[in-house]
Amino acid sequence: MASNGSKLAVFMACALLLAGSTCHAARNLADMTPAAAAPAASAVPTDTVTLMPPMPSVTLPTMPQVTLPPMSSIVVPKVVLPPMPKVTLPTVPQVTMAPMPAIVMPKVTLPPLPFVPNVNVPMPFAAPPPSA
């Protein structure tokens, strides 16, 4: 499992990559802008390189070896817990319901459907149900 420090480093690297990229409009503008003419050779100043003096060597002081005293052993005392009290649940009385009345549905007769001629026309179909 990655630590929080390495996750932060990955997020920072991704942010730098995203921030450094240019968008399509900037690239398009850079491609369509005519290049500037090069300046005359005499107008460019020549730089003289000055060397830095050498860095002096630094000697770090040595740190003394530190020894820690041994850790004392920790003894956890045994604890005896009292027994759990017995829990009695109340009894639920038996309930009887009155019988449901019978529902009588009247018979319904529908008129016959009108005649529809059989025409060879493609019928639209319903879309399949979405998959879960």
mmCIF file of N, CA and C in Angstrom, residues 3-87:
data_model
loop_
_atom_site.group_PDB
_atom_site.id
_atom_site.type_symbol
_atom_site.label_atom_id
_atom_site.label_comp_id
_atom_site.label_asym_id
_atom_site.label_seq_id
_atom_site.Cartn_x
_atom_site.Cartn_y
_atom_site.Cartn_z
ATOM 1 N N SER A 3 2.278 4.984 0.613
ATOM 2 C CA SER A 3 2.129 5.924 1.715
ATOM 3 C C SER A 3 1.571 7.235 1.197
ATOM 4 N N ASN A 4 1.175 8.093 2.124
ATOM 5 C CA ASN A 4 0.599 9.381 1.740
ATOM 6 C C ASN A 4 1.632 10.250 1.035
ATOM 7 N N GLY A 5 2.907 10.118 1.418
ATOM 8 C CA GLY A 5 3.954 10.912 0.787
ATOM 9 C C GLY A 5 4.125 10.558 -0.680
ATOM 10 N N SER A 6 4.098 9.260 -1.005
ATOM 11 C CA SER A 6 4.260 8.879 -2.408
ATOM 12 C C SER A 6 3.019 9.225 -3.220
ATOM 13 N N LYS A 7 1.818 9.157 -2.594
ATOM 14 C CA LYS A 7 0.613 9.584 -3.306
ATOM 15 C C LYS A 7 0.688 11.065 -3.632
ATOM 16 N N LEU A 8 1.167 11.858 -2.680
ATOM 17 C CA LEU A 8 1.305 13.286 -2.915
ATOM 18 C C LEU A 8 2.292 13.549 -4.039
ATOM 19 N N ALA A 9 3.373 12.783 -4.081
ATOM 20 C CA ALA A 9 4.355 12.961 -5.142
ATOM 21 C C ALA A 9 3.748 12.638 -6.502
ATOM 22 N N VAL A 10 2.931 11.604 -6.568
ATOM 23 C CA VAL A 10 2.290 11.244 -7.842
ATOM 24 C C VAL A 10 1.314 12.336 -8.257
ATOM 25 N N PHE A 11 0.523 12.858 -7.311
ATOM 26 C CA PHE A 11 -0.414 13.931 -7.636
ATOM 27 C C PHE A 11 0.319 15.180 -8.114
ATOM 28 N N MET A 12 1.445 15.494 -7.459
ATOM 29 C CA MET A 12 2.212 16.677 -7.856
ATOM 30 C C MET A 12 2.784 16.489 -9.258
ATOM 31 N N ALA A 13 3.269 15.286 -9.560
ATOM 32 C CA ALA A 13 3.823 15.024 -10.888
ATOM 33 C C ALA A 13 2.739 15.136 -11.953
ATOM 34 N N CYS A 14 1.546 14.603 -11.666
ATOM 35 C CA CYS A 14 0.444 14.709 -12.626
ATOM 36 C C CYS A 14 0.030 16.158 -12.819
ATOM 37 N N ALA A 15 0.004 16.936 -11.744
ATOM 38 C CA ALA A 15 -0.366 18.346 -11.853
ATOM 39 C C ALA A 15 0.648 19.104 -12.691
ATOM 40 N N LEU A 16 1.941 18.784 -12.513
ATOM 41 C CA LEU A 16 2.966 19.453 -13.320
ATOM 42 C C LEU A 16 2.839 19.078 -14.786
ATOM 43 N N LEU A 17 2.536 17.816 -15.063
ATOM 44 C CA LEU A 17 2.372 17.407 -16.458
ATOM 45 C C LEU A 17 1.176 18.099 -17.088
ATOM 46 N N LEU A 18 0.071 18.202 -16.338
ATOM 47 C CA LEU A 18 -1.119 18.853 -16.881
ATOM 48 C C LEU A 18 -0.909 20.352 -17.051
ATOM 49 N N ALA A 19 -0.192 20.970 -16.131
ATOM 50 C CA ALA A 19 0.008 22.414 -16.204
ATOM 51 C C ALA A 19 0.987 22.779 -17.310
ATOM 52 N N GLY A 20 1.908 21.881 -17.645
ATOM 53 C CA GLY A 20 2.925 22.193 -18.644
ATOM 54 C C GLY A 20 2.465 21.999 -20.071
ATOM 55 N N SER A 21 1.378 21.313 -20.300
ATOM 56 C CA SER A 21 0.953 21.057 -21.670
ATOM 57 C C SER A 21 0.249 22.281 -22.228
ATOM 58 N N THR A 22 0.366 22.472 -23.542
ATOM 59 C CA THR A 22 -0.317 23.599 -24.175
ATOM 60 C C THR A 22 -1.585 23.097 -24.820
ATOM 61 N N CYS A 23 -2.520 23.990 -24.996
ATOM 62 C CA CYS A 23 -3.791 23.590 -25.584
ATOM 63 C C CYS A 23 -3.706 23.690 -27.106
ATOM 64 N N HIS A 24 -4.717 23.171 -27.771
ATOM 65 C CA HIS A 24 -4.727 23.159 -29.234
ATOM 66 C C HIS A 24 -4.743 24.567 -29.811
ATOM 67 N N ALA A 25 -5.434 25.493 -29.157
ATOM 68 C CA ALA A 25 -5.492 26.857 -29.666
ATOM 69 C C ALA A 25 -4.110 27.505 -29.647
ATOM 70 N N ALA A 26 -3.347 27.278 -28.580
ATOM 71 C CA ALA A 26 -2.003 27.854 -28.500
ATOM 72 C C ALA A 26 -1.103 27.249 -29.566
ATOM 73 N N ARG A 27 -1.219 25.944 -29.791
ATOM 74 C CA ARG A 27 -0.411 25.310 -30.839
ATOM 75 C C ARG A 27 -0.794 25.837 -32.210
ATOM 76 N N ASN A 28 -2.108 25.999 -32.440
ATOM 77 C CA ASN A 28 -2.581 26.499 -33.723
ATOM 78 C C ASN A 28 -2.082 27.921 -33.942
ATOM 79 N N LEU A 29 -2.119 28.761 -32.929
ATOM 80 C CA LEU A 29 -1.643 30.128 -33.043
ATOM 81 C C LEU A 29 -0.144 30.149 -33.311
ATOM 82 N N ALA A 30 0.598 29.272 -32.639
ATOM 83 C CA ALA A 30 2.045 29.230 -32.844
ATOM 84 C C ALA A 30 2.370 28.750 -34.249
ATOM 85 N N ASP A 31 1.570 27.828 -34.789
ATOM 86 C CA ASP A 31 1.839 27.324 -36.135
ATOM 87 C C ASP A 31 1.492 28.356 -37.201
ATOM 88 N N MET A 32 0.484 29.207 -36.959
ATOM 89 C CA MET A 32 0.018 30.131 -37.981
ATOM 90 C C MET A 32 0.717 31.488 -37.910
ATOM 91 N N THR A 33 1.439 31.776 -36.826
ATOM 92 C CA THR A 33 2.132 33.055 -36.703
ATOM 93 C C THR A 33 3.401 33.009 -37.539
ATOM 94 N N PRO A 34 3.641 34.021 -38.406
ATOM 95 C CA PRO A 34 4.868 34.002 -39.214
ATOM 96 C C PRO A 34 6.085 34.183 -38.309
ATOM 97 N N ALA A 35 7.155 33.516 -38.677
ATOM 98 C CA ALA A 35 8.376 33.585 -37.891
ATOM 99 C C ALA A 35 8.997 34.969 -38.042
ATOM 100 N N ALA A 36 9.543 35.505 -36.969
ATOM 101 C CA ALA A 36 10.192 36.813 -37.018
ATOM 102 C C ALA A 36 11.528 36.687 -37.736
ATOM 103 N N ALA A 37 11.911 37.766 -38.387
ATOM 104 C CA ALA A 37 13.187 37.763 -39.107
ATOM 105 C C ALA A 37 14.330 37.717 -38.103
ATOM 106 N N ALA A 38 15.386 37.019 -38.462
ATOM 107 C CA ALA A 38 16.534 36.906 -37.577
ATOM 108 C C ALA A 38 17.238 38.254 -37.508
ATOM 109 N N PRO A 39 17.678 38.672 -36.323
ATOM 110 C CA PRO A 39 18.379 39.956 -36.223
ATOM 111 C C PRO A 39 19.731 39.895 -36.932
ATOM 112 N N ALA A 40 20.221 41.039 -37.255
ATOM 113 C CA ALA A 40 21.521 41.094 -37.941
ATOM 114 C C ALA A 40 22.601 40.530 -37.033
ATOM 115 N N ALA A 41 23.622 39.967 -37.657
ATOM 116 C CA ALA A 41 24.676 39.319 -36.889
ATOM 117 C C ALA A 41 25.462 40.299 -36.046
ATOM 118 N N SER A 42 25.566 41.534 -36.488
ATOM 119 C CA SER A 42 26.358 42.506 -35.733
ATOM 120 C C SER A 42 25.614 42.997 -34.498
ATOM 121 N N ALA A 43 24.283 42.850 -34.478
ATOM 122 C CA ALA A 43 23.509 43.354 -33.350
ATOM 123 C C ALA A 43 23.522 42.410 -32.163
ATOM 124 N N VAL A 44 23.948 41.172 -32.350
ATOM 125 C CA VAL A 44 23.938 40.201 -31.261
ATOM 126 C C VAL A 44 25.201 40.381 -30.436
ATOM 127 N N PRO A 45 25.056 40.721 -29.138
ATOM 128 C CA PRO A 45 26.275 40.885 -28.329
ATOM 129 C C PRO A 45 26.884 39.528 -28.020
ATOM 130 N N THR A 46 28.163 39.496 -27.887
ATOM 131 C CA THR A 46 28.852 38.256 -27.532
ATOM 132 C C THR A 46 29.038 38.246 -26.026
ATOM 133 N N ASP A 47 28.713 37.139 -25.423
ATOM 134 C CA ASP A 47 28.835 37.005 -23.972
ATOM 135 C C ASP A 47 30.200 36.447 -23.637
ATOM 136 N N THR A 48 30.780 36.999 -22.611
ATOM 137 C CA THR A 48 32.033 36.440 -22.116
ATOM 138 C C THR A 48 31.700 35.633 -20.880
ATOM 139 N N VAL A 49 32.229 34.458 -20.806
ATOM 140 C CA VAL A 49 31.946 33.560 -19.701
ATOM 141 C C VAL A 49 32.953 33.826 -18.597
ATOM 142 N N THR A 50 32.415 34.147 -17.413
ATOM 143 C CA THR A 50 33.290 34.327 -16.252
ATOM 144 C C THR A 50 33.150 33.095 -15.384
ATOM 145 N N LEU A 51 34.256 32.533 -15.027
ATOM 146 C CA LEU A 51 34.246 31.314 -14.221
ATOM 147 C C LEU A 51 34.084 31.657 -12.752
ATOM 148 N N MET A 52 33.348 30.833 -12.066
ATOM 149 C CA MET A 52 33.139 31.009 -10.635
ATOM 150 C C MET A 52 34.366 30.471 -9.904
ATOM 151 N N PRO A 53 34.670 31.057 -8.772
ATOM 152 C CA PRO A 53 35.799 30.499 -8.007
ATOM 153 C C PRO A 53 35.413 29.133 -7.467
ATOM 154 N N PRO A 54 36.377 28.254 -7.265
ATOM 155 C CA PRO A 54 36.045 26.912 -6.778
ATOM 156 C C PRO A 54 35.444 26.982 -5.379
ATOM 157 N N MET A 55 34.522 26.056 -5.125
ATOM 158 C CA MET A 55 33.872 26.005 -3.827
ATOM 159 C C MET A 55 34.827 25.394 -2.804
ATOM 160 N N PRO A 56 34.858 25.973 -1.611
ATOM 161 C CA PRO A 56 35.738 25.370 -0.595
ATOM 162 C C PRO A 56 35.122 24.063 -0.101
ATOM 163 N N SER A 57 35.996 23.147 0.272
ATOM 164 C CA SER A 57 35.498 21.869 0.774
ATOM 165 C C SER A 57 35.003 22.051 2.202
ATOM 166 N N VAL A 58 33.923 21.374 2.522
ATOM 167 C CA VAL A 58 33.310 21.498 3.833
ATOM 168 C C VAL A 58 33.447 20.158 4.542
ATOM 169 N N THR A 59 33.961 20.205 5.751
ATOM 170 C CA THR A 59 34.057 18.971 6.535
ATOM 171 C C THR A 59 32.960 19.016 7.592
ATOM 172 N N LEU A 60 32.172 17.966 7.633
ATOM 173 C CA LEU A 60 31.084 17.887 8.599
ATOM 174 C C LEU A 60 31.597 17.275 9.891
ATOM 175 N N PRO A 61 31.140 17.792 11.024
ATOM 176 C CA PRO A 61 31.589 17.193 12.284
ATOM 177 C C PRO A 61 30.992 15.794 12.435
ATOM 178 N N THR A 62 31.743 14.937 13.076
ATOM 179 C CA THR A 62 31.254 13.575 13.297
ATOM 180 C C THR A 62 30.331 13.577 14.516
ATOM 181 N N MET A 63 29.273 12.822 14.391
ATOM 182 C CA MET A 63 28.301 12.736 15.478
ATOM 183 C C MET A 63 28.657 11.542 16.355
ATOM 184 N N PRO A 64 28.590 11.706 17.671
ATOM 185 C CA PRO A 64 28.917 10.566 18.541
ATOM 186 C C PRO A 64 27.811 9.503 18.461
ATOM 187 N N GLN A 65 28.224 8.258 18.647
ATOM 188 C CA GLN A 65 27.264 7.159 18.635
ATOM 189 C C GLN A 65 26.410 7.234 19.899
ATOM 190 N N VAL A 66 25.097 7.123 19.719
ATOM 191 C CA VAL A 66 24.183 7.229 20.849
ATOM 192 C C VAL A 66 23.634 5.843 21.145
ATOM 193 N N THR A 67 23.666 5.458 22.399
ATOM 194 C CA THR A 67 23.090 4.175 22.799
ATOM 195 C C THR A 67 21.909 4.463 23.721
ATOM 196 N N LEU A 68 20.845 3.757 23.504
ATOM 197 C CA LEU A 68 19.643 3.928 24.307
ATOM 198 C C LEU A 68 19.565 2.827 25.345
ATOM 199 N N PRO A 69 18.967 3.125 26.488
ATOM 200 C CA PRO A 69 18.827 2.064 27.483
ATOM 201 C C PRO A 69 17.814 1.031 26.992
ATOM 202 N N PRO A 70 17.949 -0.200 27.466
ATOM 203 C CA PRO A 70 17.003 -1.225 26.999
ATOM 204 C C PRO A 70 15.590 -0.905 27.478
ATOM 205 N N MET A 71 14.640 -1.302 26.663
ATOM 206 C CA MET A 71 13.238 -1.076 27.007
ATOM 207 C C MET A 71 12.813 -2.070 28.083
ATOM 208 N N SER A 72 12.080 -1.557 29.059
ATOM 209 C CA SER A 72 11.581 -2.463 30.089
ATOM 210 C C SER A 72 10.384 -3.213 29.524
ATOM 211 N N SER A 73 10.223 -4.444 29.951
ATOM 212 C CA SER A 73 9.109 -5.236 29.441
ATOM 213 C C SER A 73 7.820 -4.764 30.114
ATOM 214 N N ILE A 74 6.763 -4.739 29.337
ATOM 215 C CA ILE A 74 5.474 -4.287 29.840
ATOM 216 C C ILE A 74 4.621 -5.509 30.123
ATOM 217 N N VAL A 75 4.107 -5.582 31.330
ATOM 218 C CA VAL A 75 3.269 -6.705 31.719
ATOM 219 C C VAL A 75 1.831 -6.196 31.820
ATOM 220 N N VAL A 76 0.945 -6.806 31.037
ATOM 221 C CA VAL A 76 -0.462 -6.428 31.070
ATOM 222 C C VAL A 76 -1.165 -7.387 32.018
ATOM 223 N N PRO A 77 -1.809 -6.840 33.067
ATOM 224 C CA PRO A 77 -2.470 -7.756 34.012
ATOM 225 C C PRO A 77 -3.705 -8.386 33.373
ATOM 226 N N LYS A 78 -3.986 -9.610 33.808
ATOM 227 C CA LYS A 78 -5.174 -10.290 33.313
ATOM 228 C C LYS A 78 -6.385 -9.743 34.034
ATOM 229 N N VAL A 79 -7.443 -9.535 33.281
ATOM 230 C CA VAL A 79 -8.651 -8.963 33.846
ATOM 231 C C VAL A 79 -9.763 -9.987 33.728
ATOM 232 N N VAL A 80 -10.504 -10.170 34.823
ATOM 233 C CA VAL A 80 -11.645 -11.077 34.805
ATOM 234 C C VAL A 80 -12.897 -10.230 34.758
ATOM 235 N N LEU A 81 -13.679 -10.395 33.698
ATOM 236 C CA LEU A 81 -14.905 -9.629 33.540
ATOM 237 C C LEU A 81 -16.066 -10.377 34.168
ATOM 238 N N PRO A 82 -17.039 -9.642 34.695
ATOM 239 C CA PRO A 82 -18.204 -10.327 35.271
ATOM 240 C C PRO A 82 -19.031 -10.939 34.143
ATOM 241 N N PRO A 83 -19.807 -11.956 34.454
ATOM 242 C CA PRO A 83 -20.608 -12.572 33.396
ATOM 243 C C PRO A 83 -21.679 -11.613 32.894
ATOM 244 N N MET A 84 -22.023 -11.763 31.639
ATOM 245 C CA MET A 84 -23.042 -10.913 31.036
ATOM 246 C C MET A 84 -24.408 -11.267 31.622
ATOM 247 N N PRO A 85 -25.226 -10.269 31.904
ATOM 248 C CA PRO A 85 -26.562 -10.583 32.441
ATOM 249 C C PRO A 85 -27.426 -11.216 31.356
ATOM 250 N N LYS A 86 -28.309 -12.094 31.768
ATOM 251 C CA LYS A 86 -29.187 -12.768 30.824
ATOM 252 C C LYS A 86 -30.275 -11.805 30.398
ATOM 253 N N VAL A 87 -30.492 -11.719 29.089
ATOM 254 C CA VAL A 87 -31.487 -10.814 28.538
ATOM 255 C C VAL A 87 -32.687 -11.647 28.135
#
